[in-house]
């Protein structure tokens, strides 16, 4: 080790350069009198894609040169994605944030005394005071970006395992009752009450039951599941173990999309750490409860996010939608009673059990209780994750938090709830984010995806895209979806080309009714939603002079 960098926590910059983001830096204990300054550089995939590893390496090297005593923590993202890589420095007053930081900024940050929170053009002051962050209600994401994702000590210091510790002493039915009281509804899209699902599995008789976490997260513009898996994996695991205790399941699977290699890596490491510490495995923390957890990686089919296709895929088959009944709660994975929940549903369970169902229920409006992690994406100035209680309006999210479009042009359309969700015009953005309020405007909240488009968008093209997406992603089991979507693309092409336009618009609407009513699952059943919303709110885009470029 060179003398120059001997106080740097990452004591060998070259070594650090080779270290993967998932590895914690080499530690060197500092004399008790001179604690290292903790610097947080996210290991989240969004930050990595913007060069976070190179920034961490540059900080370690610069600290070495200056003989500065630092410790680099690779945390999760705070969710302010337009600021990534968002580097934070722990000071007496709290964490001070800088971003977006490039390796070439690092020397200047040291010159500006950033180790003491010094002023710099990239400084945003105390992270907790940044309005985007300060005004959120972080329950599920309370630790994300704050604690070291793979440190049990840090996790516990920030409230981790409080819910599970309590659950280990509770009766299964009481855990289920607490989740029911919370009003938690499935965050994967359908919004089914989680407590009711768990009760069905609890009451089913079987020698083996399973917990399956749906981490396929296929919706366009969504990334909350990934952020939680990378930024606070223990939270999700804690939720899965509690679910296991609640329904009598001793095995769990998490189905993660292959496009999330960092989440897969972090999660595998998290399982290993918790198994070694007996938070997973046999007789958890000396209790009579066992829980084993396995990771399975999907191959990238959107339909494998549909719960029964996911089960087929988990069983090693091609992902095809199953007929219901039987419900997966009765006959699920390998024919056994199975809880299937989204990452955010399970990730919300620890705080519900720790603080009580009533605490969680006190957030939200109507039948939409608690919070949702809204994901702001598309043409938006400040894209990122905003966890808020239901009831916030779409406009508050998009204009308040998001700052409007990135292009600076007027907002024309926003697609909510993924590729099967409706496009709403600017005039509908005062709608509250609430499952029922969205149904009233023929839209859906879904998994909380919010994708913004400015006034250059061509909504006939977007409608065509929705149908085309269905032709590609359909599992092929039923006719309205498999054939209907292909015909849908053809009909939209004829409308755009002004071939028998009015008759074809009528035909398209008719086709949408057939797909909605006749499809076996929500893939074919909801594809008409973006199409009919585009027709309803943006009819002028289907009545422009004939253009041949629709199929581009
Ligand atoms: C085509 C299609 C794709 C889906 N993709 C996902 C997904 O990626 N993640 C997810 O949690 N749910 C997805 N769902 C919803 C699941 O079928 C299921 O409702 C959900 O995993 C149940 O968990 P929850 O009750 O916690 O939401 C999808 C549904 C359909 C029809
Ligand atoms: S609606 Fe589409 S995806 Fe769903 S079962 Fe039918 S063919 Fe498969």
Coordinates of C-alpha atoms and ligand atoms in Angstrom, one line a residue:
X1 CA 0.0 0.0 0.0
X2 CA 1.4 3.4 -0.8
X3 CA 1.8 5.9 2.0
X4 CA -0.2 8.4 0.2
X5 CA -3.5 6.6 0.3
X6 CA -3.1 4.7 3.5
X7 CA -6.0 6.4 5.2
X8 CA -8.3 6.0 2.3
X9 CA -10.9 3.3 3.1
X10 CA -10.5 2.1 -0.5
X11 CA -6.8 1.9 0.0
X12 CA -5.8 0.8 -3.4
X13 CA -7.4 2.7 -6.3
X14 CA -6.4 0.1 -8.9
X15 CA -7.8 -2.6 -6.8
X16 CA -10.9 -0.7 -6.4
X17 CA -11.1 -0.1 -10.2
X18 CA -11.3 -3.9 -10.6
X19 CA -13.7 -4.3 -7.8
X20 CA -17.3 -4.9 -9.0
X21 CA -19.9 -2.4 -7.8
X22 CA -21.5 -5.2 -5.8
X23 CA -18.3 -5.7 -3.8
X24 CA -17.8 -3.6 -0.7
X25 CA -14.6 -1.6 -0.6
X26 CA -11.6 -2.9 1.2
X27 CA -11.8 -1.6 4.7
X28 CA -9.0 -0.1 6.7
X29 CA -9.9 0.8 10.3
X30 CA -9.3 4.5 11.0
X31 CA -8.0 5.6 14.4
X32 CA -10.9 6.1 16.7
X33 CA -10.2 9.8 17.0
X34 CA -10.3 10.4 13.3
X35 CA -13.4 8.8 11.7
X36 CA -13.5 8.3 8.0
X37 CA -15.8 10.5 6.1
X38 CA -18.5 8.4 4.5
X39 CA -19.2 9.0 0.9
X40 CA -22.2 7.3 -0.8
X41 CA -21.9 6.4 -4.5
X42 CA -25.0 4.4 -5.7
X43 CA -24.6 0.9 -7.0
X44 CA -28.1 1.1 -8.5
X45 CA -28.2 0.1 -12.2
X46 CA -29.4 3.6 -13.2
X47 CA -26.4 5.2 -11.5
X48 CA -24.1 2.5 -12.9
X49 CA -25.4 3.3 -16.4
X50 CA -24.4 6.9 -15.9
X51 CA -20.9 6.0 -14.8
X52 CA -21.1 5.5 -11.0
X53 CA -18.3 3.0 -10.9
X54 CA -15.9 5.3 -12.6
X55 CA -17.0 8.1 -10.2
X56 CA -16.3 5.8 -7.2
X57 CA -12.9 5.0 -8.6
X58 CA -12.1 8.6 -9.2
X59 CA -13.1 9.6 -5.7
X60 CA -11.0 6.8 -4.2
X61 CA -8.0 7.8 -6.3
X62 CA -8.3 11.5 -5.5
X63 CA -8.7 10.7 -1.8
X64 CA -5.5 8.7 -2.0
X65 CA -3.6 11.5 -3.6
X66 CA -4.8 14.0 -0.9
X67 CA -4.4 11.6 2.0
X68 CA -8.1 12.1 2.8
X69 CA -9.7 9.6 5.1
X70 CA -12.8 8.3 3.4
X71 CA -15.1 5.3 3.3
X72 CA -17.0 4.7 0.2
X73 CA -20.4 3.1 0.7
X74 CA -22.2 1.7 -2.4
X75 CA -25.8 2.5 -1.6
X76 CA -29.0 2.2 -3.5
X77 CA -30.5 5.1 -5.4
X78 CA -32.4 7.9 -3.7
X79 CA -34.6 7.8 -6.8
X80 CA -33.7 11.3 -8.2
X81 CA -32.5 9.7 -11.4
X82 CA -31.8 12.9 -13.3
X83 CA -29.0 13.6 -10.8
X84 CA -27.3 10.2 -11.1
X85 CA -24.6 9.5 -10.3
X86 CA -25.8 11.3 -7.1
X87 CA -22.9 11.3 -4.6
X88 CA -23.6 12.1 -1.0
X89 CA -21.2 13.0 1.8
X90 CA -22.0 12.4 5.4
X91 CA -21.6 15.6 7.4
X92 CA -22.5 16.7 11.0
X93 CA -25.7 18.3 9.6
X94 CA -26.7 15.3 7.5
X95 CA -25.9 14.0 4.0
X96 CA -25.0 16.6 1.4
X97 CA -25.7 15.6 -2.2
X98 CA -23.8 16.4 -5.4
X99 CA -24.9 15.4 -8.8
X100 CA -24.8 14.4 -11.6
X101 CA -21.1 13.8 -10.9
X102 CA -18.6 12.8 -13.6
X103 CA -15.1 11.5 -12.9
X104 CA -13.8 14.8 -14.3
X105 CA -15.7 16.7 -11.5
X106 CA -14.1 14.8 -8.7
X107 CA -10.9 16.9 -8.2
X108 CA -13.0 20.1 -8.2
X109 CA -15.3 18.6 -5.6
X110 CA -12.3 17.9 -3.3
X111 CA -11.0 21.5 -4.0
X112 CA -14.4 22.8 -2.9
X113 CA -14.0 20.8 0.4
X114 CA -16.9 18.5 -0.4
X115 CA -15.8 16.2 2.3
X116 CA -17.2 18.8 4.7
X117 CA -20.2 19.5 2.5
X118 CA -18.6 22.5 0.8
X119 CA -20.4 24.5 -1.9
X120 CA -19.9 23.5 -5.5
X121 CA -21.9 24.0 -8.7
X122 CA -23.1 20.4 -8.4
X123 CA -24.1 20.7 -4.8
X124 CA -27.8 20.3 -3.9
X125 CA -27.4 20.9 -0.2
X126 CA -28.8 18.5 2.4
X127 CA -30.4 15.6 0.5
X128 CA -33.3 15.5 3.1
X129 CA -34.1 19.1 2.2
X130 CA -34.3 18.6 -1.6
X131 CA -38.0 19.3 -2.3
X132 CA -38.3 16.3 -4.6
X133 CA -37.2 14.0 -1.8
X134 CA -38.4 15.9 1.3
X135 CA -42.1 16.0 0.2
X136 CA -42.3 12.2 -0.4
X137 CA -43.9 9.7 2.0
X138 CA -41.4 6.9 2.0
X139 CA -42.7 3.8 3.7
X140 CA -41.7 1.0 1.3
X141 CA -38.6 2.9 0.2
X142 CA -37.8 4.2 3.6
X143 CA -34.3 2.8 3.6
X144 CA -33.5 2.8 -0.1
X145 CA -30.5 4.9 -0.8
X146 CA -29.9 5.4 2.9
X147 CA -28.7 2.1 4.3
X148 CA -26.0 -0.1 2.8
X149 CA -28.1 -2.7 0.9
X150 CA -26.0 -5.7 2.0
X151 CA -25.2 -4.8 5.6
X152 CA -27.4 -6.5 8.2
X153 CA -26.2 -4.1 10.9
X154 CA -27.2 -1.1 8.8
X155 CA -30.5 -2.7 7.9
X156 CA -31.3 -3.2 11.6
X157 CA -30.1 0.3 12.5
X158 CA -32.7 1.6 10.1
X159 CA -35.6 -0.4 11.4
X160 CA -35.0 -3.6 9.4
X161 CA -36.3 -6.9 10.8
X162 CA -38.6 -5.2 13.3
X163 CA -41.6 -6.5 11.4
X164 CA -40.2 -10.0 11.1
X165 CA -39.1 -10.2 14.7
X166 CA -42.7 -9.4 15.6
X167 CA -44.2 -11.8 13.1
X168 CA -42.1 -14.6 14.5
X169 CA -44.1 -14.4 17.7
X170 CA -47.5 -13.9 16.0
X171 CA -50.3 -16.3 15.0
X172 CA -50.5 -16.7 11.2
X173 CA -54.1 -15.5 11.2
X174 CA -53.2 -12.4 13.1
X175 CA -50.5 -11.5 10.5
X176 CA -53.0 -12.0 7.7
X177 CA -55.5 -9.8 9.7
X178 CA -53.0 -7.0 10.0
X179 CA -52.3 -7.1 6.3
X180 CA -56.0 -7.0 5.6
X181 CA -56.4 -4.1 8.0
X182 CA -53.7 -2.2 6.1
X183 CA -55.9 -2.2 3.0
X184 CA -52.8 -3.2 0.9
X185 CA -53.7 -4.0 -2.6
X186 CA -51.4 -5.8 -5.1
X187 CA -48.9 -3.4 -6.6
X188 CA -48.3 -5.5 -9.7
X189 CA -51.2 -3.9 -11.5
X190 CA -54.5 -5.6 -10.7
X191 CA -54.8 -4.1 -7.2
X192 CA -56.3 -7.2 -5.6
X193 CA -56.4 -7.1 -1.8
X194 CA -53.3 -8.8 -0.5
X195 CA -54.9 -9.9 2.8
X196 CA -57.7 -11.8 1.0
X197 CA -55.2 -13.6 -1.2
X198 CA -53.1 -14.6 1.9
X199 CA -56.2 -15.8 3.7
X200 CA -57.1 -18.2 0.9
X201 CA -53.6 -19.7 0.9
X202 CA -53.6 -19.9 4.7
X203 CA -56.9 -21.8 4.7
X204 CA -55.8 -24.2 1.9
X205 CA -54.6 -27.6 3.2
X206 CA -51.4 -28.9 1.7
X207 CA -48.1 -30.5 2.6
X208 CA -46.2 -27.7 0.8
X209 CA -47.1 -24.1 0.0
X210 CA -45.1 -21.4 -1.8
X211 CA -44.5 -17.7 -1.9
X212 CA -43.6 -16.4 -5.3
X213 CA -42.5 -12.9 -5.8
X214 CA -43.2 -11.4 -9.2
X215 CA -40.2 -9.3 -10.1
X216 CA -40.7 -9.5 -13.9
X217 CA -41.4 -5.8 -14.0
X218 CA -42.1 -5.7 -17.7
X219 CA -44.1 -2.4 -17.8
X220 CA -42.6 0.3 -19.9
X221 CA -41.2 3.2 -17.8
X222 CA -41.2 1.2 -14.5
X223 CA -38.2 0.5 -12.3
X224 CA -39.4 0.6 -8.7
X225 CA -39.1 -3.2 -8.3
X226 CA -35.5 -3.1 -9.5
X227 CA -34.7 -0.1 -7.3
X228 CA -36.0 -1.9 -4.2
X229 CA -34.2 -5.2 -5.1
X230 CA -30.9 -3.3 -5.6
X231 CA -31.3 -0.7 -2.9
X232 CA -33.0 -2.6 -0.1
X233 CA -33.1 -6.4 -0.9
X234 CA -33.4 -7.4 2.7
X235 CA -36.7 -5.5 2.9
X236 CA -38.3 -7.7 0.2
X237 CA -36.8 -10.8 1.7
X238 CA -38.2 -9.9 5.1
X239 CA -41.7 -9.4 3.4
X240 CA -41.4 -12.8 1.8
X241 CA -40.5 -14.5 5.1
X242 CA -43.4 -12.8 6.8
X243 CA -45.7 -14.0 4.0
X244 CA -44.4 -17.5 4.5
X245 CA -45.1 -17.5 8.2
X246 CA -48.5 -16.0 7.6
X247 CA -49.7 -18.7 5.2
X248 CA -47.6 -21.7 6.2
X249 CA -45.2 -21.6 3.3
X250 CA -41.6 -22.7 3.8
X251 CA -40.3 -22.1 0.3
X252 CA -40.1 -19.0 -1.8
X253 CA -39.1 -18.1 -5.3
X254 CA -38.4 -14.8 -6.8
X255 CA -38.8 -14.5 -10.6
X256 CA -36.5 -11.7 -11.8
X257 CA -36.3 -10.6 -15.4
X258 CA -33.0 -11.3 -17.1
X259 CA -32.7 -7.6 -18.1
X260 CA -32.0 -6.9 -14.4
X261 CA -28.5 -8.5 -13.9
X262 CA -27.6 -6.2 -11.1
X263 CA -30.8 -7.0 -9.2
X264 CA -30.2 -10.7 -9.7
X265 CA -26.6 -10.4 -8.4
X266 CA -27.6 -8.2 -5.4
X267 CA -30.4 -10.5 -4.5
X268 CA -28.3 -13.7 -4.7
X269 CA -25.8 -12.0 -2.4
X270 CA -28.5 -10.9 0.0
X271 CA -29.9 -14.4 0.2
X272 CA -26.4 -15.8 1.0
X273 CA -25.8 -13.2 3.7
X274 CA -29.2 -13.7 5.4
X275 CA -28.8 -17.5 5.2
X276 CA -25.4 -17.3 6.9
X277 CA -26.9 -15.1 9.6
X278 CA -29.9 -17.5 10.0
X279 CA -32.5 -15.0 8.9
X280 CA -33.3 -17.5 6.2
X281 CA -33.1 -21.3 6.3
X282 CA -34.1 -23.6 9.2
X283 CA -35.4 -22.4 12.6
X284 CA -35.1 -18.7 11.8
X285 CA -33.5 -16.9 14.7
X286 CA -34.3 -19.9 17.0
X287 CA -38.0 -19.9 16.1
X288 CA -39.9 -22.9 14.8
X289 CA -40.1 -21.2 11.4
X290 CA -38.2 -22.3 8.2
X291 CA -38.0 -20.4 5.0
X292 CA -35.8 -21.1 2.0
X293 CA -35.5 -18.7 -0.9
X294 CA -34.5 -19.3 -4.5
X295 CA -33.9 -16.9 -7.4
X296 CA -35.1 -17.7 -10.9
X297 CA -34.3 -15.6 -13.9
X298 CA -36.9 -15.1 -16.7
X299 CA -36.0 -15.0 -20.3
X300 CA -37.6 -11.7 -21.2
X301 CA -41.2 -12.4 -22.2
X302 CA -43.7 -9.7 -21.1
X303 CA -46.3 -12.4 -20.7
X304 CA -44.2 -14.2 -18.0
X305 CA -45.2 -11.3 -15.7
X306 CA -48.7 -12.6 -15.9
X307 CA -48.9 -14.7 -12.8
X308 CA -49.9 -18.1 -14.2
X309 CA -47.4 -17.8 -17.1
X310 CA -44.8 -17.0 -14.5
X311 CA -45.7 -20.2 -12.7
X312 CA -45.2 -22.2 -15.9
X313 CA -41.9 -20.5 -16.5
X314 CA -40.9 -21.2 -12.9
X315 CA -41.7 -24.9 -13.5
X316 CA -39.3 -24.9 -16.4
X317 CA -42.0 -24.7 -19.1
X318 CA -42.7 -22.1 -21.8
X319 CA -44.7 -19.3 -20.2
X320 CA -48.3 -19.7 -21.3
X321 CA -51.3 -18.4 -19.5
X322 CA -53.3 -21.0 -17.4
X323 CA -57.0 -21.1 -17.2
X324 CA -58.5 -20.0 -13.9
X325 CA -59.9 -21.6 -11.9
X326 CA -58.1 -23.1 -10.2
X327 CA -56.6 -20.0 -8.6
X328 CA -52.9 -20.1 -7.9
X329 CA -53.9 -19.6 -4.2
X330 CA -55.4 -23.1 -4.4
X331 CA -53.3 -24.8 -7.1
X332 CA -50.2 -22.7 -8.0
X333 CA -46.6 -23.6 -8.2
X334 CA -46.2 -27.4 -8.8
X335 CA -49.9 -27.6 -8.1
X336 CA -49.6 -26.3 -4.5
X337 CA -51.2 -23.3 -2.8
X338 CA -49.2 -20.3 -3.7
X339 CA -49.1 -16.6 -2.8
X340 CA -48.0 -14.6 -5.8
X341 CA -47.2 -11.0 -5.1
X342 CA -45.4 -8.2 -6.7
X343 CA -42.1 -6.9 -5.2
X344 CA -43.7 -3.7 -3.9
X345 CA -46.6 -5.6 -2.2
X346 CA -44.2 -7.8 -0.4
X347 CA -41.8 -5.0 0.3
X348 CA -44.6 -3.1 2.0
X349 CA -45.3 -5.9 4.5
X350 CA -42.5 -5.3 7.0
X351 CA -43.6 -1.8 7.8
X352 CA -47.2 -2.9 8.0
X353 CA -46.4 -5.6 10.6
X354 CA -43.9 -3.4 12.4
X355 CA -46.2 -0.3 12.7
X356 CA -49.5 -2.0 12.4
X357 CA -52.1 -2.2 9.6
X358 CA -53.9 0.9 10.8
X359 CA -50.7 3.0 10.5
X360 CA -50.4 2.1 6.8
X361 CA -54.1 2.4 6.2
X362 CA -54.0 6.0 7.4
X363 CA -52.2 7.0 4.2
X364 CA -54.2 7.2 1.0
X365 CA -57.8 7.9 -0.1
X366 CA -60.9 5.8 -0.6
X367 CA -60.1 2.2 -1.2
X368 CA -56.5 3.0 -2.3
X369 CA -54.7 2.8 1.0
X370 CA -51.0 3.4 1.8
X371 CA -48.5 4.7 -0.6
X372 CA -47.4 3.9 -4.2
X373 CA -44.0 4.3 -5.7
X374 CA -44.8 6.4 -8.8
X375 CA -42.2 6.1 -11.5
X376 CA -41.8 9.2 -13.6
X377 CA -40.4 8.5 -17.0
X378 CA -40.5 9.4 -20.7
X379 CA -40.2 13.0 -21.8
X380 CA -39.8 14.4 -18.3
X381 CA -37.4 16.9 -16.8
X382 CA -36.9 15.2 -13.4
X383 CA -37.4 11.5 -13.9
X384 CA -37.3 9.2 -10.9
X385 CA -39.2 7.6 -8.1
X386 CA -41.7 9.4 -6.0
X387 CA -43.4 7.5 -3.2
X388 CA -46.5 9.3 -2.2
X389 CA -49.8 8.4 -0.5
X390 CA -52.6 7.7 -3.0
X391 CA -54.6 10.8 -3.6
X392 CA -51.7 12.9 -5.1
X393 CA -52.8 14.2 -8.5
X394 CA -51.1 13.2 -11.7
X395 CA -50.3 16.9 -12.3
X396 CA -48.6 17.2 -8.9
X397 CA -46.4 14.3 -9.8
X398 CA -45.6 15.3 -13.4
X399 CA -45.4 19.1 -13.1
X400 CA -44.6 19.4 -9.4
X401 CA -42.1 16.7 -8.9
X402 CA -41.2 16.0 -12.6
X403 CA -40.9 19.7 -13.6
X404 CA -42.8 19.1 -16.9
X405 CA -41.3 17.8 -20.1
X406 CA -37.6 17.5 -20.7
X407 CA -38.0 19.1 -24.1
X408 CA -39.7 22.1 -22.5
X409 CA -42.6 21.7 -24.9
X410 CA -46.2 21.3 -23.7
X411 CA -47.4 17.9 -22.3
X412 CA -49.8 16.3 -24.7
X413 CA -50.3 12.8 -23.4
X414 CA -49.3 10.6 -20.4
X415 CA -49.5 6.9 -20.4
X416 CA -50.3 5.5 -16.9
X417 CA -49.9 1.9 -15.8
X418 CA -47.5 0.4 -18.4
X419 CA -48.0 -0.5 -22.1
X420 CA -51.6 -1.7 -21.5
X421 CA -52.6 1.5 -19.7
X422 CA -54.5 4.5 -21.1
X423 CA -53.1 7.7 -22.6
X424 CA -54.6 10.6 -20.8
X425 CA -54.6 14.2 -22.2
X426 CA -53.3 17.2 -20.3
X427 CA -56.9 18.1 -19.3
X428 CA -57.2 14.9 -17.2
X429 CA -54.1 15.3 -15.2
X430 CA -55.9 16.7 -12.2
X431 CA -57.2 13.2 -11.6
X432 CA -56.1 11.8 -8.2
X433 CA -53.9 8.8 -8.3
X434 CA -56.4 6.4 -6.9
X435 CA -57.5 3.0 -8.4
X436 CA -61.2 3.9 -8.5
X437 CA -60.7 7.5 -9.7
X438 CA -58.6 6.2 -12.6
X439 CA -61.3 3.6 -13.5
X440 CA -63.7 6.5 -13.8
X441 CA -61.6 8.1 -16.5
X442 CA -61.2 4.8 -18.3
X443 CA -57.6 4.4 -17.2
X444 CA -55.6 2.4 -14.6
X445 CA -52.9 3.2 -12.1
X446 CA -51.3 -0.2 -12.5
X447 CA -47.8 -0.6 -11.2
X448 CA -47.4 3.2 -10.9
X449 CA -45.7 3.9 -14.3
X450 CA -46.1 7.4 -15.6
X451 CA -44.7 8.0 -19.1
X452 CA -44.9 11.6 -20.4
X453 CA -45.1 12.7 -24.1
X454 CA -44.9 16.2 -25.4
X455 CA -46.9 17.8 -28.3
X456 CA -44.8 16.2 -31.0
X457 CA -46.2 12.7 -30.2
X458 CA -48.3 11.0 -32.9
X459 CA -51.1 9.2 -31.1
X460 CA -52.0 7.0 -34.0
X461 CA -48.5 5.7 -34.0
X462 CA -48.8 5.0 -30.3
X463 CA -52.0 3.1 -30.8
X464 CA -50.4 1.1 -33.5
X465 CA -47.5 0.4 -31.1
X466 CA -49.9 -1.0 -28.5
X467 CA -51.4 -3.4 -31.0
X468 CA -48.0 -4.4 -32.3
X469 CA -46.7 -4.9 -28.8
X470 CA -49.5 -7.4 -28.3
X471 CA -48.7 -9.3 -31.5
X472 CA -45.2 -9.7 -30.3
X473 CA -45.9 -10.5 -26.6
X474 CA -49.1 -12.6 -26.9
X475 CA -48.7 -16.1 -25.5
X476 CA -50.9 -17.3 -28.4
X477 CA -53.4 -19.3 -26.3
X478 CA -56.6 -17.4 -27.3
X479 CA -57.8 -16.1 -30.6
X480 CA -59.0 -12.5 -29.7
X481 CA -55.5 -11.6 -28.6
X482 CA -53.3 -13.7 -31.0
X483 CA -55.2 -12.9 -34.2
X484 CA -57.0 -9.7 -33.0
X485 CA -53.8 -7.8 -32.4
X486 CA -52.5 -8.6 -35.8
X487 CA -55.7 -7.5 -37.4
X488 CA -55.6 -4.4 -35.2
X489 CA -52.2 -3.3 -36.6
X490 CA -53.6 -3.8 -40.1
X491 CA -56.7 -1.7 -39.4
X492 CA -54.8 1.1 -37.9
X493 CA -52.5 1.2 -40.9
X494 CA -55.5 1.5 -43.1
X495 CA -56.9 4.3 -41.0
X496 CA -53.6 6.2 -41.1
X497 CA -53.4 5.7 -44.9
X498 CA -56.9 7.1 -45.2
X499 CA -58.3 3.9 -46.7
X500 CA -62.0 3.7 -46.0
X501 CA -61.2 5.7 -42.8
X502 CA -64.5 6.0 -41.0
X503 CA -65.5 2.4 -41.6
X504 CA -62.1 1.2 -40.4
X505 CA -62.3 3.4 -37.2
X506 CA -65.6 1.7 -36.5
X507 CA -64.0 -1.7 -37.2
X508 CA -61.1 -0.9 -34.8
X509 CA -63.6 0.0 -32.1
X510 CA -65.5 -3.2 -32.6
X511 CA -62.3 -5.2 -32.6
X512 CA -61.3 -3.6 -29.3
X513 CA -64.6 -4.7 -27.7
X514 CA -64.0 -8.3 -28.9
X515 CA -60.5 -8.3 -27.5
X516 CA -61.6 -6.8 -24.2
X517 CA -64.5 -9.2 -23.7
X518 CA -63.1 -12.3 -25.3
X519 CA -59.4 -12.5 -24.2
X520 CA -58.4 -15.1 -21.6
X521 CA -56.1 -12.7 -19.7
X522 CA -55.4 -9.0 -19.3
X523 CA -52.7 -9.0 -22.1
X524 CA -55.3 -9.2 -24.8
X525 CA -58.0 -7.8 -22.5
X526 CA -56.2 -4.5 -21.8
X527 CA -54.4 -3.9 -25.1
X528 CA -57.5 -2.0 -26.3
X529 CA -57.1 0.5 -23.4
X530 CA -54.3 2.5 -24.9
X531 CA -55.8 2.2 -28.4
X532 CA -59.3 3.4 -27.5
X533 CA -57.9 6.1 -25.2
X534 CA -55.9 7.4 -28.1
X535 CA -59.0 7.4 -30.3
X536 CA -61.1 9.1 -27.7
X537 CA -58.8 11.8 -26.6
X538 CA -56.7 12.4 -29.7
X539 CA -59.1 11.7 -32.7
X540 CA -57.4 14.4 -34.8
X541 CA -54.3 12.1 -35.0
X542 CA -56.4 9.5 -36.8
X543 CA -57.8 12.1 -39.2
X544 CA -54.6 13.6 -40.7
X545 CA -53.9 13.5 -44.4
X546 CA -52.9 10.0 -45.5
X547 CA -49.4 9.1 -44.5
X548 CA -47.5 6.0 -45.4
X549 CA -45.0 6.1 -42.6
X550 CA -47.3 4.5 -40.0
X551 CA -45.5 1.2 -40.1
X552 CA -42.0 2.8 -39.4
Ligands
LIG1 C1 -49.5 -9.3 -19.4 C2 -49.3 -9.2 -17.9 C3 -48.1 -8.8 -17.4 C4 -47.9 -8.7 -16.0 N1 -46.7 -8.3 -15.6 C5 -46.5 -8.2 -14.2 C6 -45.2 -7.9 -13.7 O1 -44.2 -7.7 -14.5 N2 -45.1 -7.8 -12.4 C7 -46.1 -8.0 -11.5 O2 -45.9 -8.0 -10.3 N3 -47.3 -8.3 -12.0 C8 -47.5 -8.4 -13.3 N4 -48.8 -8.8 -13.8 C9 -49.9 -9.0 -12.8 C10 -49.8 -10.4 -12.3 O3 -50.5 -11.3 -13.1 C11 -50.4 -10.5 -10.9 O4 -51.6 -9.9 -10.8 C12 -49.5 -10.0 -9.8 O5 -48.2 -10.5 -9.9 C13 -50.1 -10.3 -8.4 O6 -49.3 -9.7 -7.4 P1 -49.9 -8.5 -6.6 O7 -51.3 -8.9 -6.1 O8 -49.0 -8.2 -5.5 O9 -50.0 -7.3 -7.5 C14 -49.0 -8.9 -15.2 C15 -50.3 -9.2 -15.7 C16 -50.4 -9.4 -17.1 C17 -51.8 -9.7 -17.6
LIG2 S1 -55.0 -12.8 -23.9 FE1 -53.1 -13.1 -25.1 S2 -51.6 -13.5 -23.6 FE2 -53.5 -13.8 -22.6 S3 -54.0 -16.0 -22.8 FE3 -54.9 -15.0 -24.6 S4 -53.3 -15.1 -26.1 FE4 -52.3 -15.5 -24.2

